[in-house]
Every structure is written in C-alpha cells, then in structure tokens.
C-alpha cells in the first residue's frame, strides 16, 4: 500500500488554480482507486459491526468523497478551524459511513474510534454531527444541506474568500422543496464558489426515483434555476478529477454536478438494488463483499507491478 | 394481568397497517399518502393491494401534508404515513394551518416516533411532537400503548370528525389489554385493579405504558399498590380519570417517550396543580440534554424508562414523602 503515501504529498493551499498543477498521472488515479477500495472495506465493516447503516448510498458516493477530500478540497485537520479553506456539507447524511471512513483516513480521528460507531454512549451516531472532528454540520433530515451551503458560500463571498463550498445530495432528496428554494438563492447571489453535487444513483428507499416522484429532466431544471450544470460518471476517479479541476464551470453561476453513480457500487450483489438502501450484510454477505474488494485490490497492484 | 400472562404482540406500526388493510377493503375513500416511507410505515402491502388508494409523494413532507389536507377537503379519509420526526417538524406549518386551523380531518400518522430510530440520532427522534401539537388548537393527539389500542385508535380515526395525530413505534409490544376493554379517544384506561388507595399512580403513554405496568409488578412484590394508567389521548385529555387516580394515590410518576418539557408529565402536573390536587410527582422522560446514543432500549434504560428504573423512581419518591 506504499501507493497511498503519494496522497499525502499535496499542496497545502489547493485553490482551483493550484489544483490544475496537480499531476494527474496514472499513478495518482491508481492511488485514489486504492483509497476507494479501502473506504469501501471500512464502511462495510462499520455497518456490519454496528448492525445498522446505509450501505447502498454510502457505496455510491464514496468515490465522490474520495476525490473531493484527496484531490479537490483543501480540508485538513490542521486547517479545519480556518474559514478560508474549502468546506464540505454531507446533505445526504444517511450515507455517514462513507464520510466516517474518509475522515478517519484524513486523520481527523484515529481509525479505532470507528469501532464505537452506533454503539451505546458513542459520539458516532448514524448521521453526521459536529461532535465528530471534521464534520461541519449536523445532517440527516434530507433537504437541509444545500441551504446551509448557500449560507456558507454567501459568507465567503462577503469576506472575499477564495474557497469553495461543496455538498452532496441524494437524487431522492431533490424532491424536497427546500432544495429548489436554496437553488434560487444560489443563482440570485451568483455563488460560483458553491459546488452542489447530486449522487444520481436513480434509487431511493421505495425504488426507482422516477417511479417514486419523477423529476427528470434534471439538467433542464437545474439550468433553469441558474446553475452551470455538468454530468460525470460519479464512480470514475479519473473523470471526477478531470471535472473538478475545471471549477468554477462558469463565472457568476453556482456549479451543479449530476454525478451518475451506481447505488451499492463495488459489490456485485449490492449494486443497483433498492433494498440495500439500509440493509445490513449477513456474515456470509460480508465475507463475500470483502473478498470482492480484495480481488479488486489485487487487480490494482498487478497493474501497478507491470509498470 | 401479570407479566407471566402477558404475551408479545407485533409492533404497533404493524397493527396499524393490518387494521388499515382490513378497513380499506370496504371503504374506497380511505387513502394512504407517503413520502418514500411506505416500507418504514409497513404500508407496502397496502400499496400493493390497493394501488388506487395509495399516493406516493416522494421525499417532500411539507407537500405530503399539504396534498393530504386538499384530499381530505374533498371528502377523502386520508392517513398520512411518514416518520413522526419529519411530519411534526418539517411539515408543522402544514399541520397547523392546512390541517388543524382549516379543520380538515386528516389522520396524521407519525411513524417510528420518540426514539424508535435509536442510533440514527436526534434528526430522527421526535421528542418535541407532543409539546408542539398540544400548543396547536384543533388536532387530537393519540399515543397507543399496544396493538389493541392501536387497532381501536385507527378504527376510531376513520370516522373521527377532527384532525388527529396518532403516534406509533416500531418495536413489538406486549399485549396489555383484554380485547373486550372499552376504548374511546379521550378516555384513559386503567390497567391495574381499582382500589381505595394506591401508593403510586404510574401515569404513562404509548410505548412506556408497558414498563410502567411491569414496574407496578415489581412494586407489588414490595407490598406497594400502584394505579397504572394508559393515557393514550393527550387531547382530549382525560381530566376525570387522572384526577381520580391522583386523589387516591400518595405519589405520582409520569412516564413518556418524549422530552420532559411539554408532554404528558407537564400536562398532568399543570392540570393537577390547577385542580388543587398536590402530590409528590416525578416526570420521567427524555431530559433536556443531548440524547445519549443507543438503541431505543438503551436510551430507555439510560433515562430510567424501564420497569426497574420506574420502580426505583417510585420508591425514592415514596421515601421522600414519608421522611
Ligand atoms: C426529511 C427527510 N425525510 C425522509 C428521510 C428518510 N430517508 C433517509 S434516506 C432516504 C432516501 C434517500 O434517497 P436518496 O436521496 O436518493 O439517497 P441515496 O440513494 O443516495 O441513498 C429517506 C427517505 C430523511 N432522512 N429526511
Ligand atoms: Mg438515490
């Protein structure tokens, strides 16, 4: 896993200009891919051990979180108390296990702290809270993150800061009216420092998002609300790196990323299955999942060995 | 009835869903509305059996309650099924204005209420709903204790002429009542034999009635007599039965799966003070603090909402009184 050390050698102040200087080499992508596998393993362990959690939605957004925290955003335990760094709000708060894995890896708290997730008396509840180092806002009721991020972006503009505010929302979450109220404000105040990301995995608890409440065409809706809209494969590390390096997409417009993902991504029998929204793996399922991730890890290292 | 006789039922949510399936067969005006909550509300079988009587709104609780009020205004018997936490916080203004104030007899079903969601934390707990709704005029409030009370409340709700909120949990409940027990919205039910004098009145609501009942058995082992009340209706509130129980008791312990501020305990205390009935009293519930992380059971135990904890509270209260 020597690959991972690469990740730590990065610019301390990574505004978007500096980020484009970041070497987007194959090694870099592979290092990030290795991290995604580590996060997938970790979040599955968390859910398995707590016997609760949101498996599908954590697996779908973990590549996004990975690229944001390890390539795009300037957020570290060291600069966390500063205002002029990037900020992240986990609007789809139920997918907290993915965030816990990434924050542990970033050094916000020791890995062992994760053993208490969901246990009696722990600070690690099943949704993000500010009790946890690295988390900026309590979320879990859907449809709150974007408005909060708008407030942060607006404050940053008022203070002439050069940072960006990121948030990830679920696609089922988009039905909340507050998303659209916040969207109007984002465009009204020309918040090009706001990066709203939709985890477009096409599933929610009850099934397909389009069957539950049709919201397409999403691109047209977001455009009409004043966003600069981009599509990306939200589970493709290289594509994500490439896209986020182009921020802001358009001066004077808030950024909206439709990240097309697979719910449950990375585990064959969990992928694209609505019941896995909050299903906990059985012992056998857990073992098979870890084996699948182990095989993927081997593949990465084999490719690496050929170089 | 003693604990050896009590058998387990299903979750009140399941009792609710089963009753509704039965009632909807002959009443096509019964509608269920949901916000990506059919699974947690146990109404997926309803949706499959009566697709024309099920309306999915998506994750949009404010719209859910607004649409439901509109449906009710056109004569539909609407059961809004969504987590209590979101219904009574996110959609509180729709409940206040579109349902209660405008007087449309919507049946607001708050599912997985209180701390049913356990480790999911405060966003998912509803510890404010009884306080908020008691401060809003014209919505009745019912918190069933077991499957029997749930089934009866749902049957009554179908024909209830006013807005009503029914608060349900998702844990399997012991069967506390004989099926011949008289149930009426607004009338508390006494679970223990009637006596001239009790050492303690254990006044409970919803899923805390069971531990109150089991606490009375622990107290009986110590020779103490309890009057256990299931106050399933917070509104209308049964002043008569509560006053009677208090008058005949040396002390009072109230218990609820709610903030200690503004729920059953506050209601009982303010009523008794104004009625001139003064007794040593303890309000057991979730205190005004960052709620501890845990399952519903762990949270209950942590705050003394258990047979042991309640018996202990009663004993302390009685000792204090006799000192
Ligand atoms: C306001 C609110 N309503 C309902 C819920 C319950 N809930 C948690 S996750 C979820 C489905 C979310 O679907 P989506 O936004 O598509 O998330 P993902 O597929 O990424 O997991 C629901 C309804 C909630 N957390 N907040
Ligand atoms: Mg989704």
XYZ file of C-alpha atoms and ligand atoms in Angstrom:
657
model
C 0.000 0.000 0.000
C 3.023 2.278 -0.499
C 0.893 3.886 -3.160
C -1.127 5.698 -0.544
C 1.771 7.801 0.643
C 1.552 9.686 -2.592
C -1.724 11.158 -1.472
C -0.255 12.966 1.471
C 2.185 14.965 -0.700
C -0.155 17.647 -1.799
C -0.367 21.350 -1.781
C -1.497 22.826 1.474
C -3.480 25.611 -0.152
C -5.217 23.991 -3.033
C -7.349 26.618 -4.669
C -8.554 25.670 -8.113
C -5.583 27.197 -9.974
C -3.072 25.276 -7.932
C -5.120 22.142 -8.369
C -4.668 22.158 -12.112
C -0.941 21.802 -11.444
C -1.623 18.599 -9.624
C -0.078 15.721 -11.570
C -2.989 13.738 -12.974
C -0.922 10.729 -13.702
C -1.981 7.126 -13.845
C -0.270 6.609 -10.501
C -2.384 9.280 -8.949
C -5.601 7.735 -10.221
C -4.489 4.347 -9.039
C -3.662 5.684 -5.598
C -7.125 7.176 -5.401
C -8.683 3.937 -6.593
C -6.851 2.111 -3.825
C -8.299 4.568 -1.353
C -11.817 3.963 -2.627
C -11.341 0.248 -2.008
C -10.065 0.937 1.487
C -13.072 3.185 2.185
C -15.491 0.570 0.826
C -13.996 -2.057 3.115
C -14.095 0.303 6.076
C -17.677 1.404 5.605
C -18.857 -2.180 5.188
C -17.050 -3.121 8.384
C -18.700 -0.202 10.172
C -22.157 -1.202 9.030
C -21.557 -4.861 9.752
C -20.280 -4.144 13.239
C -22.975 -1.593 14.143
C -25.657 -3.830 12.572
C -27.102 -0.635 11.112
C -26.264 1.860 8.437
C -26.838 2.930 4.876
C -24.965 0.532 2.643
C -26.153 1.445 -0.865
C -25.910 5.225 -0.592
C -22.519 5.108 1.134
C -21.063 2.911 -1.609
C -22.466 5.139 -4.353
C -20.957 8.399 -3.058
C -17.641 7.140 -1.696
C -15.684 7.780 -4.916
C -17.006 11.336 -4.938
C -15.962 11.872 -1.316
C -12.587 10.312 -2.071
C -11.808 12.644 -4.971
C -13.173 15.669 -3.094
C -11.158 15.036 0.083
C -7.988 13.709 -1.541
C -7.743 15.752 -4.699
C -10.132 18.691 -4.859
C -10.815 20.202 -1.473
C -8.408 21.897 0.839
C -9.630 20.498 4.164
C -7.220 19.023 6.699
C -7.266 18.521 10.454
C -4.630 21.269 10.575
C -6.618 23.960 8.756
C -10.057 22.885 9.986
C -10.518 25.877 12.293
C -9.768 28.354 9.493
C -12.510 29.944 7.407
C -10.586 30.344 4.153
C -10.357 26.675 3.345
C -12.825 24.591 1.410
C -15.896 23.345 3.257
C -17.994 20.215 2.874
C -21.605 19.542 3.934
C -22.931 15.969 3.764
C -26.515 16.735 2.811
C -27.377 13.066 2.228
C -26.478 12.491 5.848
C -27.655 8.882 5.983
C -24.551 7.910 3.993
C -22.436 8.832 7.000
C -20.393 5.623 6.981
C -18.615 6.713 3.787
C -17.790 10.056 5.386
C -16.526 8.433 8.597
C -14.130 6.263 6.565
C -12.747 9.230 4.630
C -12.365 11.432 7.713
C -10.518 8.688 9.594
C -8.143 8.347 6.648
C -7.648 12.119 6.596
C -6.510 11.888 10.204
C -9.402 13.707 11.840
C -9.636 10.901 14.404
C -7.937 7.531 14.912
C -9.252 4.576 12.931
C -10.029 2.782 16.196
C -12.602 5.442 17.052
C -14.748 3.912 14.317
C -15.208 0.794 16.419
C -17.734 2.709 18.515
C -19.974 3.763 15.607
C -23.607 3.258 16.553
C -22.718 1.887 19.976
C -24.243 2.949 23.290
C -22.773 6.217 24.528
C -20.684 6.844 21.388
C -20.405 10.224 19.673
C -20.603 8.442 16.336
C -24.323 8.264 15.629
C -25.884 7.102 12.380
C -25.816 10.580 10.854
C -23.188 13.339 10.719
C -22.808 15.545 13.785
C -20.419 18.292 14.745
C -19.347 16.163 17.720
C -17.078 14.397 15.223
C -13.873 16.168 14.194
C -14.033 17.082 10.518
C -17.809 17.399 10.324
C -19.178 20.889 9.888
C -22.900 20.466 10.179
C -25.431 18.053 11.672
C -27.407 16.497 8.853
C -29.720 13.532 8.410
C -33.034 15.183 7.678
C -32.837 15.479 3.897
C -33.056 18.795 2.082
C -31.066 20.893 4.544
C -27.507 20.764 3.247
C -27.864 22.964 0.202
C -29.404 25.932 2.034
C -26.685 25.705 4.665
C -24.007 25.567 1.951
C -25.572 28.619 0.292
C -25.192 30.469 3.589
C -21.534 29.478 3.837
C -20.846 30.424 0.213
C -22.557 33.766 0.691
C -20.491 34.498 3.798
C -17.315 33.535 1.932
C -18.195 35.959 -0.887
C -18.891 38.742 1.595
C -15.477 38.205 3.151
C -13.758 37.994 -0.238
C -12.512 34.463 0.416
C -11.213 32.268 -2.402
C -12.512 28.944 -1.071
C -15.315 26.696 -2.277
C -18.282 25.117 -0.516
C -19.214 21.571 -1.535
C -22.264 19.477 -0.761
C -23.553 16.087 -1.918
C -27.288 15.472 -2.147
C -29.226 12.313 -2.914
C -31.405 12.217 -6.022
C -34.455 11.213 -3.967
C -33.650 14.170 -1.737
C -34.195 16.533 -4.688
C -37.956 16.313 -4.207
C -37.701 18.399 -1.023
C -38.908 21.912 -1.878
C -36.098 23.419 0.189
C -33.591 22.255 -2.472
C -35.267 24.496 -5.004
C -35.618 27.407 -2.611
C -31.890 27.166 -1.918
C -31.179 26.858 -5.638
C -32.936 30.140 -6.324
C -30.775 31.846 -3.688
C -27.590 30.277 -5.037
C -28.183 31.704 -8.501
C -29.537 35.001 -7.219
C -26.319 35.634 -5.299
C -24.163 34.295 -8.164
C -22.456 31.789 -5.906
C -19.840 30.327 -8.252
C -17.998 29.231 -5.107
C -20.798 26.750 -4.400
C -20.477 23.209 -5.757
C -23.698 21.228 -5.439
C -23.332 17.563 -6.330
C -26.197 15.156 -6.935
C -25.491 11.475 -6.299
C -27.633 10.357 -9.229
C -27.918 6.673 -8.413
C -31.576 6.546 -9.607
C -32.716 4.743 -6.457
C -34.267 5.727 -3.147
C -35.856 3.614 -0.398
C -39.068 2.725 -2.231
C -37.475 2.017 -5.622
C -36.576 3.954 -8.764
C -36.590 7.710 -8.218
C -38.511 8.255 -11.450
C -41.248 5.865 -10.255
C -41.477 7.409 -6.785
C -41.628 11.018 -7.986
C -40.477 11.898 -11.484
C -38.002 14.789 -11.500
C -36.401 14.477 -14.938
C -35.252 16.377 -16.880
C -32.956 17.338 -14.016
C -30.406 19.094 -16.201
C -33.062 21.408 -17.607
C -34.494 22.093 -14.162
C -31.124 22.972 -12.639
C -30.166 25.054 -15.679
C -33.441 26.920 -15.473
C -32.653 27.652 -11.827
C -29.388 29.276 -12.926
C -26.698 26.637 -12.381
C -23.804 25.728 -14.628
C -24.557 22.007 -14.952
C -22.063 19.208 -15.701
C -22.537 15.465 -15.997
C -19.939 12.967 -14.842
C -19.590 9.280 -14.057
C -19.570 9.611 -10.281
C -17.766 6.318 -9.751
C -14.961 7.082 -12.236
C -11.990 8.549 -10.377
C -10.252 9.933 -13.457
C -13.417 11.526 -14.791
C -14.115 13.133 -11.405
C -10.576 14.501 -11.112
C -10.822 15.895 -14.591
C -14.181 17.534 -13.986
C -13.443 19.120 -10.611
C -10.160 20.527 -11.954
C -12.339 22.745 -14.159
C -14.113 24.517 -11.279
C -15.706 27.003 -11.418
C -17.552 25.876 -14.519
C -18.833 29.335 -15.357
C -18.100 32.627 -13.665
C -21.053 34.023 -11.745
C -23.045 30.767 -11.693
C -23.340 28.146 -8.952
C -21.923 24.763 -10.017
C -24.144 21.701 -10.227
C -22.705 18.265 -10.859
C -25.002 15.448 -11.895
C -22.831 12.557 -10.766
C -24.181 9.387 -12.366
C -23.434 6.596 -9.945
C -24.447 3.046 -9.143
C -26.060 2.599 -5.762
C -24.106 -0.077 -3.899
C -21.160 0.369 -6.300
C -18.322 -2.115 -5.966
C -20.138 -5.117 -4.512
C -21.794 -7.278 -7.171
C -24.872 -8.335 -5.206
C -25.472 -4.912 -3.641
C -25.228 -2.864 -6.826
C -28.403 -1.236 -8.064
C -30.720 -2.929 -5.572
C -33.202 -0.711 -3.703
C -33.480 -2.945 -0.594
C -29.749 -2.408 0.046
C -30.518 1.215 0.931
C -30.285 0.322 4.604
C -29.812 -3.409 4.588
C -27.009 -4.785 6.767
C -24.896 -7.588 5.257
C -25.139 -11.043 6.824
C -21.909 -12.757 7.826
C -21.649 -14.578 4.502
C -22.535 -11.472 2.506
C -19.951 -9.510 4.448
C -17.250 -12.068 3.708
C -18.086 -12.205 0.016
C -18.077 -8.393 -0.152
C -14.629 -8.192 1.440
C -13.361 -10.873 -0.909
C -14.642 -8.951 -3.935
C -12.876 -5.828 -2.690
C -9.717 -7.854 -2.020
C -9.753 -9.121 -5.606
C -10.161 -5.569 -6.870
C -7.187 -4.571 -4.756
C -5.098 -7.388 -6.240
C -6.019 -6.201 -9.720
C -4.800 -2.704 -8.912
C -1.488 -3.982 -7.624
C -0.979 -6.323 -10.575
C -1.435 -3.416 -12.960
C 0.962 -1.422 -10.844
C 3.530 -4.254 -10.892
C 3.578 -4.273 -14.696
C 4.852 -0.737 -14.864
C -52.868 -9.338 34.417
C -49.302 -10.134 35.429
C -46.144 -10.446 33.402
C -46.447 -14.239 33.232
C -49.692 -13.747 31.407
C -48.584 -11.009 29.037
C -47.737 -12.289 25.619
C -45.977 -10.402 22.880
C -47.826 -8.788 20.042
C -46.393 -7.165 16.950
C -45.166 -3.591 16.504
C -47.935 -1.027 16.788
C -46.982 0.013 13.250
C -47.859 -3.463 12.027
C -51.126 -3.431 13.962
C -51.898 -0.099 12.303
C -51.087 -1.360 8.794
C -53.104 -4.571 9.252
C -56.141 -2.664 10.535
C -55.986 -0.258 7.622
C -55.854 -3.074 5.052
C -58.979 -4.525 6.620
C -60.853 -1.219 6.738
C -59.902 -0.096 3.224
C -61.433 -3.195 1.649
C -64.916 -1.754 2.110
C -64.137 1.932 2.093
C -62.585 3.269 -1.067
C -62.366 6.764 0.374
C -59.580 5.594 2.663
C -56.299 6.809 1.199
C -52.730 6.421 2.388
C -50.222 9.106 1.473
C -46.487 8.603 1.957
C -43.112 10.260 1.426
C -40.760 7.415 0.432
C -41.941 5.991 3.755
C -44.132 3.040 2.741
C -41.585 0.495 3.931
C -40.918 2.077 7.303
C -44.686 2.666 7.679
C -45.357 -1.015 6.904
C -47.850 0.039 4.241
C -46.130 -1.618 1.257
C -48.733 -4.453 1.355
C -51.467 -1.779 1.419
C -49.911 -0.050 -1.600
C -49.744 -3.358 -3.466
C -53.281 -4.412 -2.560
C -54.936 -1.048 -3.142
C -52.768 0.822 -5.662
C -55.596 3.292 -6.316
C -55.803 4.149 -2.622
C -52.101 4.774 -2.176
C -50.467 8.080 -3.097
C -46.690 8.433 -3.156
C -45.392 11.986 -2.849
C -41.638 11.385 -2.646
C -39.313 12.870 -0.053
C -41.303 16.057 0.452
C -43.099 16.084 3.795
C -44.486 19.591 3.504
C -46.061 18.784 0.159
C -47.249 15.478 1.630
C -49.284 17.157 4.362
C -50.496 19.945 2.062
C -51.726 17.466 -0.561
C -53.327 15.329 2.155
C -55.254 18.314 3.501
C -56.527 19.025 -0.007
C -57.591 15.409 -0.443
C -59.403 15.480 2.915
C -61.218 18.670 1.952
C -62.724 16.681 -0.942
C -64.101 14.024 1.401
C -61.200 11.552 1.367
C -60.217 9.774 4.575
C -56.508 10.397 4.413
C -53.885 8.639 6.518
C -50.584 10.476 6.130
C -47.838 7.959 6.897
C -44.377 9.391 7.475
C -41.756 9.460 10.242
C -43.029 11.447 13.235
C -39.800 13.443 13.340
C -40.212 14.876 9.828
C -44.010 15.185 9.873
C -44.169 17.206 13.053
C -41.099 19.354 12.413
C -40.660 19.800 8.671
C -44.392 19.889 7.961
C -45.500 21.505 11.213
C -46.831 24.612 9.484
C -48.893 22.495 7.091
C -50.272 20.589 10.095
C -51.036 23.837 11.913
C -52.585 25.819 9.068
C -53.733 23.422 6.353
C -54.988 20.691 8.684
C -55.746 21.935 12.206
C -56.652 25.605 11.705
C -58.530 24.933 8.454
C -60.205 21.973 10.163
C -59.691 19.150 7.656
C -59.961 15.774 9.378
C -56.608 14.426 8.163
C -55.243 11.452 10.086
C -51.585 12.270 10.645
C -49.717 9.036 11.433
C -46.319 9.725 12.976
C -44.327 6.527 12.495
C -41.239 5.322 14.388
C -41.869 8.033 16.938
C -39.933 9.048 20.026
C -36.539 7.363 19.980
C -37.642 4.361 17.901
C -34.867 5.152 15.420
C -32.287 4.721 18.180
C -28.739 5.246 16.916
C -29.869 7.277 13.908
C -29.828 10.161 16.350
C -31.594 13.424 17.010
C -32.581 14.225 13.412
C -34.687 11.068 13.532
C -36.050 11.338 17.061
C -39.337 13.061 17.780
C -39.234 14.287 21.358
C -40.989 17.559 20.626
C -44.124 16.439 18.808
C -46.480 16.156 21.785
C -45.398 19.580 23.017
C -45.711 21.217 19.603
C -49.062 19.676 18.785
C -50.537 20.338 22.245
C -49.843 24.005 21.574
C -51.801 23.861 18.328
C -55.544 24.025 18.609
C -57.856 21.523 16.922
C -55.781 18.428 16.444
C -56.448 15.440 18.691
C -53.394 13.502 19.858
C -53.373 9.740 20.412
C -50.399 7.627 21.504
C -51.399 3.957 21.635
C -49.666 1.628 24.086
C -50.231 -1.737 22.456
C -51.708 -3.445 19.419
C -55.237 -3.295 20.842
C -55.138 0.448 21.473
C -53.582 0.941 18.032
C -56.265 -1.002 16.205
C -59.005 0.787 18.145
C -57.449 4.195 17.514
C -57.231 3.545 13.767
C -60.858 2.369 13.616
C -61.933 5.463 15.532
C -59.772 7.716 13.360
C -61.541 6.707 10.140
C -64.749 8.363 11.323
C -63.139 10.966 13.594
C -64.591 14.359 12.702
C -61.476 16.361 13.606
C -57.801 16.356 12.647
C -55.960 13.681 14.589
C -52.331 12.751 15.192
C -51.548 9.127 16.017
C -48.027 8.385 17.190
C -46.657 4.887 16.611
C -43.481 2.972 17.381
C -41.819 0.133 15.523
C -40.901 -2.238 18.312
C -43.008 -5.304 19.129
C -45.248 -4.512 22.115
C -46.593 -6.808 24.799
C -50.335 -7.274 24.776
C -51.599 -5.178 27.680
C -55.363 -5.212 27.212
C -58.145 -7.696 27.006
C -59.859 -7.313 23.596
C -63.114 -6.511 25.412
C -61.597 -3.413 27.059
C -63.518 -0.226 26.386
C -61.534 2.130 24.163
C -62.554 5.664 23.393
C -60.426 8.558 22.174
C -60.086 10.916 25.148
C -60.616 8.274 27.839
C -57.635 6.941 29.756
C -57.502 3.226 30.575
C -56.561 1.856 33.989
C -54.503 -1.349 33.757
C -54.451 -2.283 37.431
C -57.349 -3.273 39.733
C -59.366 -0.425 41.213
C -58.633 0.235 44.895
C -59.427 2.802 47.530
C -55.798 3.816 47.907
C -52.599 3.483 45.932
C -49.015 4.160 46.936
C -48.215 5.443 43.492
C -50.014 6.390 40.308
C -47.925 5.428 37.315
C -49.293 7.598 34.516
C -47.887 6.638 31.141
C -48.485 6.955 27.424
C -47.510 4.987 24.318
C -44.630 2.533 24.440
C -43.817 3.477 28.029
C -47.063 2.035 29.361
C -45.535 -1.469 29.273
C -42.545 -0.631 31.514
C -44.901 1.278 33.827
C -47.096 -1.783 34.062
C -44.141 -4.063 34.767
C -42.853 -1.569 37.356
C -46.178 -1.914 39.172
C -45.498 -5.664 39.477
C -42.063 -5.007 40.972
C -43.638 -2.573 43.417
C -46.344 -5.087 44.299
C -43.570 -7.503 45.328
C -42.605 -4.872 47.902
C -46.183 -4.578 49.062
C -46.869 -1.320 47.257
C -50.072 -0.728 45.319
C -49.987 1.130 42.010
C -52.564 2.622 39.730
C -51.258 2.283 36.183
C -52.952 4.482 33.607
C -52.543 4.397 29.860
C -53.249 7.979 28.868
C -53.404 7.186 25.164
C -55.067 10.510 24.424
C -53.204 13.700 25.186
C -56.047 15.558 23.571
C -58.832 15.271 24.559
C -57.129 14.796 27.906
C -58.983 12.662 30.440
C -59.025 15.042 33.407
C -61.529 12.974 35.314
C -59.610 9.708 35.395
C -56.260 11.418 36.026
C -57.716 13.422 38.903
C -59.288 10.311 40.397
C -56.040 8.351 40.195
C -54.076 11.230 41.712
C -56.540 11.825 44.507
C -56.337 8.188 45.562
C -52.538 7.972 45.328
C -49.763 9.073 47.684
C -47.417 9.923 44.851
C -47.322 10.220 41.071
C -44.789 9.149 38.483
C -45.474 10.085 34.875
C -43.560 8.496 32.014
C -43.308 9.174 28.309
C -41.030 8.715 25.299
C -40.791 12.472 24.840
C -38.997 15.490 26.220
C -39.829 16.040 29.869
C -40.882 19.508 28.742
C -44.341 19.914 27.305
C -45.535 16.328 27.087
C -47.666 14.088 29.281
C -45.870 14.924 32.535
C -46.214 18.669 32.060
C -49.867 18.208 31.156
C -50.590 16.083 34.238
C -48.674 18.422 36.560
C -50.282 21.611 35.315
C -53.723 20.056 35.387
C -53.384 18.661 38.921
C -51.913 21.892 40.322
C -54.799 23.870 38.891
C -57.284 21.294 40.150
C -55.812 21.675 43.633
C -54.507 18.097 43.822
C -50.996 18.257 45.271
C -48.841 15.120 45.343
C -45.140 14.413 45.176
C -44.536 13.967 41.451
C -41.750 12.922 39.109
C -41.767 13.381 35.353
C -39.789 10.620 33.661
C -38.929 11.083 30.001
C -36.023 12.290 27.914
C -34.310 15.119 29.805
C -33.332 18.413 28.210
C -29.876 17.312 27.053
C -28.062 15.908 24.039
C -29.771 12.478 23.874
C -27.373 9.597 24.529
C -26.504 7.378 21.538
C -28.104 3.966 21.678
C -30.947 1.723 20.604
C -34.429 2.576 21.872
C -33.932 0.086 24.729
C -30.529 1.513 25.635
C -31.893 5.045 25.617
C -34.870 3.956 27.748
C -32.602 2.258 30.287
C -30.225 5.208 30.330
C -33.042 7.550 31.340
C -34.806 5.204 33.735
C -37.668 4.350 31.393
C -37.733 0.704 32.403
C -39.601 -1.421 34.938
C -36.576 -1.244 37.267
C -35.966 2.456 36.716
C -39.586 3.425 37.242
C -39.959 1.261 40.343
C -36.814 2.907 41.680
C -38.174 6.382 40.985
C -41.426 5.499 42.739
C -39.577 4.113 45.776
C -37.417 7.208 46.072
C -40.463 9.410 45.807
C -42.336 7.472 48.484
C -39.410 7.519 50.889
C -39.104 11.223 50.428
C -42.728 11.631 51.243
C -42.573 9.550 54.408
C -39.375 11.187 55.733
C -36.554 14.956 5.542
C -36.302 13.500 5.457
N -37.272 12.679 5.017
C -37.080 11.360 4.972
C -35.893 10.821 5.373
C -35.710 9.305 5.418
N -34.779 8.880 4.364
C -33.485 8.644 4.641
S -32.622 8.236 3.279
C -33.998 8.312 2.305
C -33.901 8.027 0.841
C -32.915 8.905 0.202
O -32.801 8.649 -1.162
P -31.690 9.413 -1.967
O -31.778 10.865 -1.701
O -31.830 9.011 -3.383
O -30.344 8.895 -1.300
P -29.352 7.726 -1.769
O -29.995 6.968 -2.875
O -28.138 8.438 -2.231
O -29.093 6.895 -0.558
C -35.114 8.681 3.055
C -36.472 8.831 2.532
C -34.897 11.700 5.833
N -33.726 11.251 6.276
N -35.119 13.031 5.844
Mg -30.652 7.904 -4.676
